Amino acid sequence: MNDTPIPDTAAPSAADLDASDPLARFRDEFELPEGIYLVGNSLGPLPRAARDHVEAELQRWGNLGAAGHDTGEMAWEHYHELLTAPLARLVGAEPHEVVAMNSLTVNLHMLMVSFYRPTPDRHKILIEQHAFPSDHFAAESQIRQRGFDPATSLVLIGPRKGEDTLRHSDILAAIAEHGDQLALVLLPGVQYYTGQVLPVADITAAGHAVGATVGFDLAHSAGNVALNLHDWGVDFAAWCTYKYLNGGPGAVAAAFVHERHVADQALPKFLGWWGTNKATRFEMTSEFDAIPTAESWQVSNGPILMMAALRASLEMFDDAGGVAALRHKSERQIEFFDRRLAESLGDRVENITPAAMAERGCQLSLRVTAGDGRRVFADLTEAGVFCDWRHPDVIRVASVPLYNTFADIDRFVGMLDGIVT
Ligand SMILES: *Cc1c(COP(=O)(O)O)cnc(C)c1O
């Protein structure tokens, strides 16, 4: 044996990989800003077709005025229904389990009204120690709202000292430990800071085993990794659509409620006129007749222009073959990203995202070990790279299979190599 490493001439180049990418055509369906766009985990770029879909609704508004509510196939009264099936496909749900409404944090609150039902014995909510602040605030304020104290009712689970990601066994142990005091487990499908994918099915089973309800924030999961919310028995979930789903700034969010709960009249719920029977809604009575689907959680008529924009992206997800096809490409991009970083940066940069494919989506969370990470981030931005900085020390980059190329990854790594000293 000879110790000299043999260059891996078989490893394909970015150009080879792009040339053989069956999804390559979708990049042209987006308007991408000048530079290298690697921040789709924060705000997806503009699908070209969104302009047409939004323009069509502006036209209908101009031409029909109030009659737009009940005229034609696209009647605004039913417009949200156009989003239901495509959103359900993305998360492995049945259409009657999903609704597009509100924004993400609002949906977390609306769902906690139904699914956080504390009693003096069972009142705890388990979240992550480094939860996205909005999720933390939502859980904390729900606890106070019901007359409990976050000091005794909010359970925080974090990585071990010196570690960046959560150990599955620690999450499951915490659920078992708080057992019959645990009312709700509320965790992310993908952790926003580290990009770690959590085992949604196992967490759901563990929560149910102790009698808790289990909900997920899928802001960084929907459109990124495969989900099977229905089969996994998740009680509820919510996600925004402006990240991997390219719905645009402030886009309408989505909510999932498992089939076994959708028609449960005993669940407490905040009501509004958009949750009542569509056939009798305009009789304007004060009898609430819940729609027997997730739609009964709707309180208001929906944001038509934002829903129109989102349709453009959801059509592309279906056209591309759904999350399974996109994830297939995503895994190739992740492998390529890892390989290029290892070749060019070595240990000057650490990726705190788990290495195992099953535990990561398309985001990499990079920590600069050689030099000042914040300066590196500023230089990358200056050089035209769209990425983001997350306090205290991570640069997040996401290669999104719907529109990023292998060449984007290659160029980014080249730039990073030039910037990190
Ligand atoms: C992006 C994100 C949010 C943002 O909440 P909005 O209500 O959409 O402003 C909340 N939680 C998580 C985990 C997120 O990733």
Coordinates of C-alpha atoms and ligand atoms in Angstrom, one line a residue:
M1 CA 0.0 0.0 0.0
N2 CA 1.2 3.4 -0.7
D3 CA 0.2 6.3 1.6
T4 CA -0.1 9.0 -1.0
P5 CA -3.9 9.8 -1.3
I6 CA -5.0 9.1 -4.8
P7 CA -7.0 12.1 -6.1
D8 CA -10.6 11.1 -6.5
T9 CA -10.9 11.7 -10.2
A10 CA -14.2 9.9 -10.1
A11 CA -15.8 12.6 -8.0
P12 CA -18.1 14.6 -10.3
S13 CA -17.7 18.3 -10.8
A14 CA -20.4 20.9 -10.1
A15 CA -20.8 21.3 -13.9
D16 CA -21.3 17.5 -14.3
L17 CA -23.8 17.4 -11.5
D18 CA -25.8 20.4 -12.8
A19 CA -25.8 18.9 -16.3
S20 CA -27.4 15.7 -15.1
D21 CA -29.9 17.3 -12.7
P22 CA -33.4 16.6 -13.8
L23 CA -34.7 19.5 -11.7
A24 CA -32.3 22.1 -13.1
R25 CA -35.1 23.8 -15.2
F26 CA -36.8 25.2 -12.1
R27 CA -34.1 27.7 -11.4
D28 CA -35.3 29.8 -14.3
E29 CA -38.8 29.8 -12.8
F30 CA -37.5 32.2 -10.1
E31 CA -36.3 35.8 -10.0
L32 CA -33.2 35.5 -8.0
P33 CA -31.3 38.6 -6.8
E34 CA -27.8 39.1 -8.2
G35 CA -25.2 37.1 -6.3
I36 CA -25.4 33.6 -4.8
Y37 CA -28.7 33.0 -3.1
L38 CA -28.3 30.6 -0.1
V39 CA -30.8 32.1 2.2
G40 CA -34.0 30.3 1.1
N41 CA -34.2 28.9 4.7
S42 CA -35.1 32.5 5.7
L43 CA -36.9 33.9 2.7
G44 CA -37.5 31.9 -0.5
P45 CA -37.0 33.9 -3.7
L46 CA -39.8 35.1 -6.0
P47 CA -41.4 32.5 -8.3
R48 CA -42.0 34.2 -11.7
A49 CA -45.5 32.8 -11.8
A50 CA -46.4 34.6 -8.6
R51 CA -46.6 37.9 -10.5
D52 CA -49.3 36.4 -12.8
H53 CA -51.3 34.8 -10.0
V54 CA -51.2 38.0 -7.9
E55 CA -52.0 40.1 -11.0
A56 CA -55.0 37.9 -11.8
E57 CA -56.5 38.6 -8.4
L58 CA -55.8 42.3 -8.7
Q59 CA -57.7 42.2 -12.0
R60 CA -60.6 40.3 -10.4
W61 CA -60.7 42.8 -7.6
G62 CA -60.6 45.7 -10.1
N63 CA -63.3 44.1 -12.4
L64 CA -65.5 42.4 -9.9
G65 CA -65.1 44.3 -6.7
A66 CA -67.1 42.6 -3.9
A67 CA -68.5 40.1 -6.4
G68 CA -65.0 38.5 -6.5
H69 CA -65.9 36.8 -3.2
D70 CA -68.4 34.4 -4.9
T71 CA -67.8 34.6 -8.6
G72 CA -66.2 31.8 -10.6
E73 CA -63.9 29.0 -9.8
M74 CA -61.5 31.3 -8.0
A75 CA -64.1 32.8 -5.7
W76 CA -62.2 34.3 -2.8
E77 CA -64.6 32.7 -0.4
H78 CA -63.1 29.4 -1.4
Y79 CA -59.7 30.5 -2.4
H80 CA -57.8 28.9 0.5
E81 CA -59.1 25.5 -0.7
L82 CA -56.8 25.8 -3.7
L83 CA -53.9 25.5 -1.3
T84 CA -55.1 22.7 0.9
A85 CA -54.2 19.6 -1.1
P86 CA -50.7 20.9 -2.2
L87 CA -49.9 21.9 1.4
A88 CA -51.1 18.5 2.7
R89 CA -48.9 16.7 0.2
L90 CA -45.9 18.5 1.4
V91 CA -46.3 17.3 5.0
G92 CA -47.8 13.9 4.5
A93 CA -51.3 14.9 5.6
E94 CA -54.9 14.3 4.4
P95 CA -56.5 17.4 2.9
H96 CA -59.1 17.7 5.7
E97 CA -56.2 17.9 8.2
V98 CA -54.7 21.1 6.7
V99 CA -55.6 24.7 6.3
A100 CA -53.8 27.8 5.1
M101 CA -54.4 30.7 7.5
N102 CA -52.9 33.5 9.6
S103 CA -49.2 33.5 10.2
L104 CA -47.0 30.9 12.0
T105 CA -47.0 32.3 15.6
V106 CA -50.7 33.1 15.4
N107 CA -51.3 29.5 14.4
L108 CA -49.2 28.2 17.3
H109 CA -51.4 30.2 19.6
M110 CA -54.7 29.1 18.0
L111 CA -53.6 25.5 18.2
M112 CA -52.4 25.8 21.8
V113 CA -55.8 27.1 22.7
S114 CA -57.1 23.7 21.6
F115 CA -54.2 21.4 22.5
Y116 CA -52.8 22.9 25.6
R117 CA -55.4 22.0 28.2
P118 CA -53.5 22.2 31.5
T119 CA -54.9 20.8 34.8
P120 CA -53.3 21.2 38.2
D121 CA -51.7 17.8 37.8
R122 CA -50.8 18.0 34.2
H123 CA -49.7 21.5 33.2
K124 CA -46.2 21.4 31.7
I125 CA -45.1 22.3 28.2
L126 CA -41.8 20.9 27.0
I127 CA -39.9 23.1 24.5
E128 CA -36.3 23.5 23.5
Q129 CA -34.0 25.7 25.5
H130 CA -32.9 27.4 22.3
A131 CA -36.4 27.5 20.8
F132 CA -37.0 30.2 18.2
P133 CA -37.9 33.1 20.4
S134 CA -41.4 33.4 19.0
D135 CA -42.2 29.8 20.0
H136 CA -40.8 30.4 23.5
F137 CA -42.9 33.5 23.9
A138 CA -46.0 31.7 22.6
A139 CA -45.6 28.8 25.0
E140 CA -44.7 31.0 28.0
S141 CA -47.7 33.3 27.4
Q142 CA -50.1 30.4 27.0
I143 CA -49.0 29.1 30.3
R144 CA -49.6 32.5 32.0
Q145 CA -52.9 32.9 30.2
R146 CA -54.2 29.7 31.8
G147 CA -53.1 30.8 35.3
F148 CA -49.9 28.7 35.5
D149 CA -46.3 29.8 36.1
P150 CA -43.6 29.3 33.4
A151 CA -41.1 28.8 36.3
T152 CA -42.9 25.5 37.1
S153 CA -44.8 24.7 33.9
L154 CA -42.2 25.4 31.1
V155 CA -39.7 22.6 30.7
L156 CA -36.6 23.4 28.6
I157 CA -34.6 20.7 26.9
G158 CA -31.2 21.6 25.5
P159 CA -28.0 20.1 24.1
R160 CA -25.5 18.8 26.7
K161 CA -22.7 21.2 27.8
G162 CA -20.1 21.4 25.0
E163 CA -22.5 20.0 22.4
D164 CA -24.5 21.8 19.8
T165 CA -27.4 19.5 19.0
L166 CA -30.0 17.7 21.0
R167 CA -29.5 14.0 21.7
H168 CA -32.6 12.0 20.8
S169 CA -32.3 10.0 24.0
D170 CA -32.3 13.1 26.1
I171 CA -35.5 14.4 24.5
L172 CA -37.2 11.0 25.1
A173 CA -35.8 10.8 28.7
A174 CA -37.2 14.3 29.4
I175 CA -40.6 13.3 28.1
A176 CA -40.6 10.2 30.3
E177 CA -39.3 12.2 33.3
H178 CA -42.0 14.8 33.3
G179 CA -44.5 12.0 32.3
D180 CA -47.8 12.5 33.9
Q181 CA -47.2 16.3 34.5
L182 CA -46.6 16.9 30.8
A183 CA -49.6 18.4 29.0
L184 CA -47.8 19.3 25.7
V185 CA -44.6 18.7 23.8
L186 CA -43.9 21.5 21.3
L187 CA -40.7 21.0 19.3
P188 CA -39.4 22.0 15.9
G189 CA -39.2 19.4 13.0
V190 CA -35.9 21.0 12.1
Q191 CA -34.0 23.2 14.5
Y192 CA -33.5 26.7 13.0
Y193 CA -30.0 27.4 14.4
T194 CA -28.3 24.0 13.9
G195 CA -30.4 22.6 11.1
Q196 CA -30.8 19.4 13.1
V197 CA -33.8 17.2 12.1
L198 CA -35.6 15.9 15.1
P199 CA -37.3 12.4 15.1
V200 CA -40.9 13.6 14.8
A201 CA -42.4 10.1 14.9
D202 CA -40.4 8.9 17.9
I203 CA -41.1 12.1 19.9
T204 CA -44.8 11.8 19.0
A205 CA -44.9 8.2 20.2
A206 CA -43.0 9.1 23.4
G207 CA -45.3 12.0 24.2
H208 CA -48.5 10.0 23.6
A209 CA -47.1 7.2 25.8
V210 CA -47.1 9.5 28.8
G211 CA -50.5 11.0 27.9
A212 CA -49.2 14.3 26.5
T213 CA -50.3 16.1 23.3
V214 CA -47.6 16.6 20.7
G215 CA -47.2 19.5 18.3
F216 CA -44.5 20.6 15.9
D217 CA -43.3 23.8 14.4
L218 CA -42.4 22.9 10.9
A219 CA -41.0 26.3 9.8
H220 CA -37.7 24.8 8.7
S221 CA -39.2 21.4 7.7
A222 CA -42.0 22.0 5.3
G223 CA -40.6 21.7 1.8
N224 CA -37.2 20.7 3.1
V225 CA -37.5 17.2 4.5
A226 CA -40.0 14.4 4.1
L227 CA -42.8 14.4 6.6
N228 CA -45.7 12.0 7.3
L229 CA -47.7 13.9 9.9
H230 CA -50.8 11.7 9.5
D231 CA -49.1 8.4 9.8
W232 CA -46.9 9.6 12.6
G233 CA -50.0 10.6 14.6
V234 CA -48.8 14.1 15.3
D235 CA -51.6 16.0 17.1
F236 CA -51.0 19.4 15.4
A237 CA -48.4 21.4 13.5
A238 CA -47.9 24.8 12.1
W239 CA -45.5 26.3 9.6
C240 CA -44.8 29.4 7.7
T241 CA -44.6 29.5 3.9
Y242 CA -42.1 32.2 3.2
K243 CA -39.0 30.0 3.9
Y244 CA -38.7 26.9 1.8
L245 CA -42.2 27.4 0.3
N246 CA -41.4 30.7 -1.4
G247 CA -44.7 32.3 -0.4
G248 CA -43.2 35.8 -0.1
P249 CA -42.6 38.1 2.9
G250 CA -45.4 37.8 5.5
A251 CA -46.9 34.9 3.5
V252 CA -50.0 33.0 4.8
A253 CA -49.0 30.2 7.2
A254 CA -50.5 26.7 7.5
A255 CA -51.8 24.5 10.2
F256 CA -52.3 20.7 10.6
V257 CA -54.7 19.1 12.9
H258 CA -54.8 15.3 13.0
E259 CA -57.9 13.6 11.6
R260 CA -58.8 12.2 15.1
H261 CA -59.2 15.8 16.3
V262 CA -60.6 17.8 13.4
A263 CA -64.3 17.2 14.1
D264 CA -64.0 17.0 17.9
Q265 CA -66.6 19.4 19.1
A266 CA -65.3 19.1 22.7
L267 CA -62.0 20.8 21.9
P268 CA -61.8 24.4 23.1
K269 CA -61.2 26.7 20.2
F270 CA -61.2 30.4 19.4
L271 CA -64.0 30.9 16.9
G272 CA -64.6 33.2 14.0
W273 CA -67.1 33.2 11.1
W274 CA -64.6 31.5 8.7
G275 CA -64.8 28.3 10.8
T276 CA -68.5 27.8 10.5
N277 CA -70.5 25.8 7.9
K278 CA -69.9 27.3 4.5
A279 CA -73.4 26.6 3.3
T280 CA -75.0 28.6 6.1
R281 CA -72.2 31.1 6.9
F282 CA -73.9 34.0 5.1
E283 CA -77.2 33.4 6.9
M284 CA -75.4 35.4 9.6
T285 CA -76.8 33.5 12.5
S286 CA -74.9 33.2 15.8
E287 CA -75.1 29.4 15.8
F288 CA -71.6 28.1 15.2
D289 CA -71.7 24.9 13.1
A290 CA -68.0 23.8 12.9
I291 CA -66.7 22.8 9.5
P292 CA -65.6 19.2 10.2
T293 CA -62.0 19.8 8.9
A294 CA -59.0 21.9 10.0
E295 CA -60.9 24.8 8.4
S296 CA -62.9 25.2 11.6
W297 CA -59.8 26.8 13.1
Q298 CA -60.0 29.6 10.6
V299 CA -61.3 32.8 12.2
S300 CA -61.1 35.3 9.3
N301 CA -61.4 35.4 5.6
G302 CA -57.9 34.9 4.1
P303 CA -55.2 37.1 2.6
I304 CA -56.0 36.4 -1.1
L305 CA -53.0 38.2 -2.6
M306 CA -50.6 36.2 -0.4
M307 CA -52.4 33.0 -1.1
A308 CA -52.2 33.8 -4.9
A309 CA -48.4 34.2 -4.6
L310 CA -48.0 31.0 -2.7
R311 CA -49.9 29.0 -5.3
A312 CA -47.1 29.6 -7.8
S313 CA -44.6 27.9 -5.6
L314 CA -46.9 25.0 -4.6
E315 CA -47.5 24.3 -8.3
M316 CA -43.7 23.9 -8.7
F317 CA -43.4 21.5 -5.8
D318 CA -46.0 19.3 -7.5
D319 CA -44.5 19.7 -10.9
A320 CA -41.0 18.8 -9.5
G321 CA -42.4 15.5 -8.1
G322 CA -42.9 16.7 -4.6
V323 CA -40.6 16.6 -1.6
A324 CA -39.4 13.1 -2.4
A325 CA -37.9 14.2 -5.7
L326 CA -36.5 17.4 -4.2
R327 CA -35.0 15.6 -1.3
H328 CA -33.3 13.2 -3.6
K329 CA -31.5 16.2 -5.2
S330 CA -31.0 17.8 -1.9
E331 CA -29.1 14.8 -0.6
R332 CA -26.7 15.0 -3.6
Q333 CA -26.2 18.7 -2.9
I334 CA -25.5 18.1 0.8
E335 CA -22.9 15.5 -0.1
F336 CA -21.3 17.8 -2.6
F337 CA -21.3 20.7 -0.1
D338 CA -19.7 18.5 2.6
R339 CA -17.1 17.3 0.1
R340 CA -16.2 20.7 -1.2
L341 CA -16.0 22.2 2.3
A342 CA -13.7 19.3 3.4
E343 CA -11.4 19.7 0.3
S344 CA -11.2 23.5 0.5
L345 CA -11.6 24.6 4.1
G346 CA -10.5 21.6 6.1
D347 CA -11.0 22.4 9.7
R348 CA -11.0 26.2 9.3
V349 CA -14.8 25.9 9.4
E350 CA -16.9 23.6 11.5
N351 CA -20.4 22.5 10.3
I352 CA -22.5 22.1 13.5
T353 CA -25.3 20.5 11.5
P354 CA -25.4 16.7 12.2
A355 CA -23.4 14.7 9.7
A356 CA -25.9 11.9 9.3
M357 CA -28.2 12.4 6.3
A358 CA -31.3 11.4 8.2
E359 CA -30.6 14.2 10.8
R360 CA -30.2 17.1 8.4
G361 CA -32.0 19.1 5.8
C362 CA -30.5 21.5 3.2
Q363 CA -29.2 24.0 5.8
L364 CA -25.6 24.0 6.9
S365 CA -24.8 25.9 10.1
L366 CA -21.1 26.9 9.8
R367 CA -18.9 28.1 12.6
V368 CA -15.7 29.7 11.6
T369 CA -12.9 28.2 13.7
A370 CA -10.1 30.2 12.1
G371 CA -10.8 33.9 12.7
D372 CA -13.8 36.1 13.3
G373 CA -17.1 34.6 12.1
R374 CA -18.9 37.9 12.0
R375 CA -16.3 39.4 9.8
V376 CA -16.4 36.4 7.5
F377 CA -20.2 36.8 7.3
A378 CA -19.8 40.5 6.5
D379 CA -17.2 39.8 3.8
L380 CA -19.4 37.1 2.2
T381 CA -22.3 39.5 2.1
E382 CA -20.1 42.2 0.6
A383 CA -19.0 39.7 -2.1
G384 CA -22.6 39.0 -3.0
V385 CA -23.5 35.9 -1.0
F386 CA -26.9 35.8 0.5
C387 CA -26.6 33.9 3.8
D388 CA -27.4 34.8 7.3
W389 CA -25.8 35.3 10.7
R390 CA -27.4 33.8 13.7
H391 CA -26.2 35.0 17.1
P392 CA -23.9 34.0 18.7
D393 CA -21.6 32.4 16.1
V394 CA -23.2 30.7 13.2
I395 CA -23.4 31.5 9.5
R396 CA -26.4 29.7 8.0
V397 CA -26.4 28.7 4.3
A398 CA -29.0 26.6 2.5
S399 CA -28.7 25.0 -0.8
V400 CA -32.3 24.7 -1.9
P401 CA -32.9 21.9 -4.5
L402 CA -35.7 23.8 -6.3
Y403 CA -33.4 26.6 -7.5
N404 CA -29.9 26.3 -6.2
T405 CA -27.3 24.7 -8.5
F406 CA -24.2 22.7 -7.6
A407 CA -22.3 25.6 -9.1
D408 CA -23.8 27.9 -6.5
I409 CA -22.3 25.6 -3.8
D410 CA -19.0 25.4 -5.6
R411 CA -18.7 29.2 -6.0
F412 CA -19.7 29.7 -2.4
V413 CA -17.0 27.4 -1.1
G414 CA -14.4 29.0 -3.3
M415 CA -15.3 32.5 -1.9
L416 CA -15.4 31.2 1.7
D417 CA -11.9 29.7 1.1
G418 CA -10.7 33.1 0.0
I419 CA -12.2 34.9 2.9
V420 CA -11.4 32.6 5.9
T421 CA -7.8 33.2 6.7
Ligands
LIG1 C1 -39.3 31.5 11.0 C2 -39.8 31.0 12.3 C3 -40.8 31.7 13.0 C4 -41.4 33.0 12.6 O1 -42.7 33.3 13.1 P1 -43.7 34.2 12.3 O2 -44.9 34.1 13.1 O3 -43.8 33.7 10.9 O4 -43.1 35.6 12.3 C5 -41.2 31.1 14.2 N1 -40.7 30.0 14.7 C6 -39.8 29.3 14.0 C7 -39.2 28.0 14.5 C8 -39.3 29.8 12.8 O5 -38.3 29.2 12.2

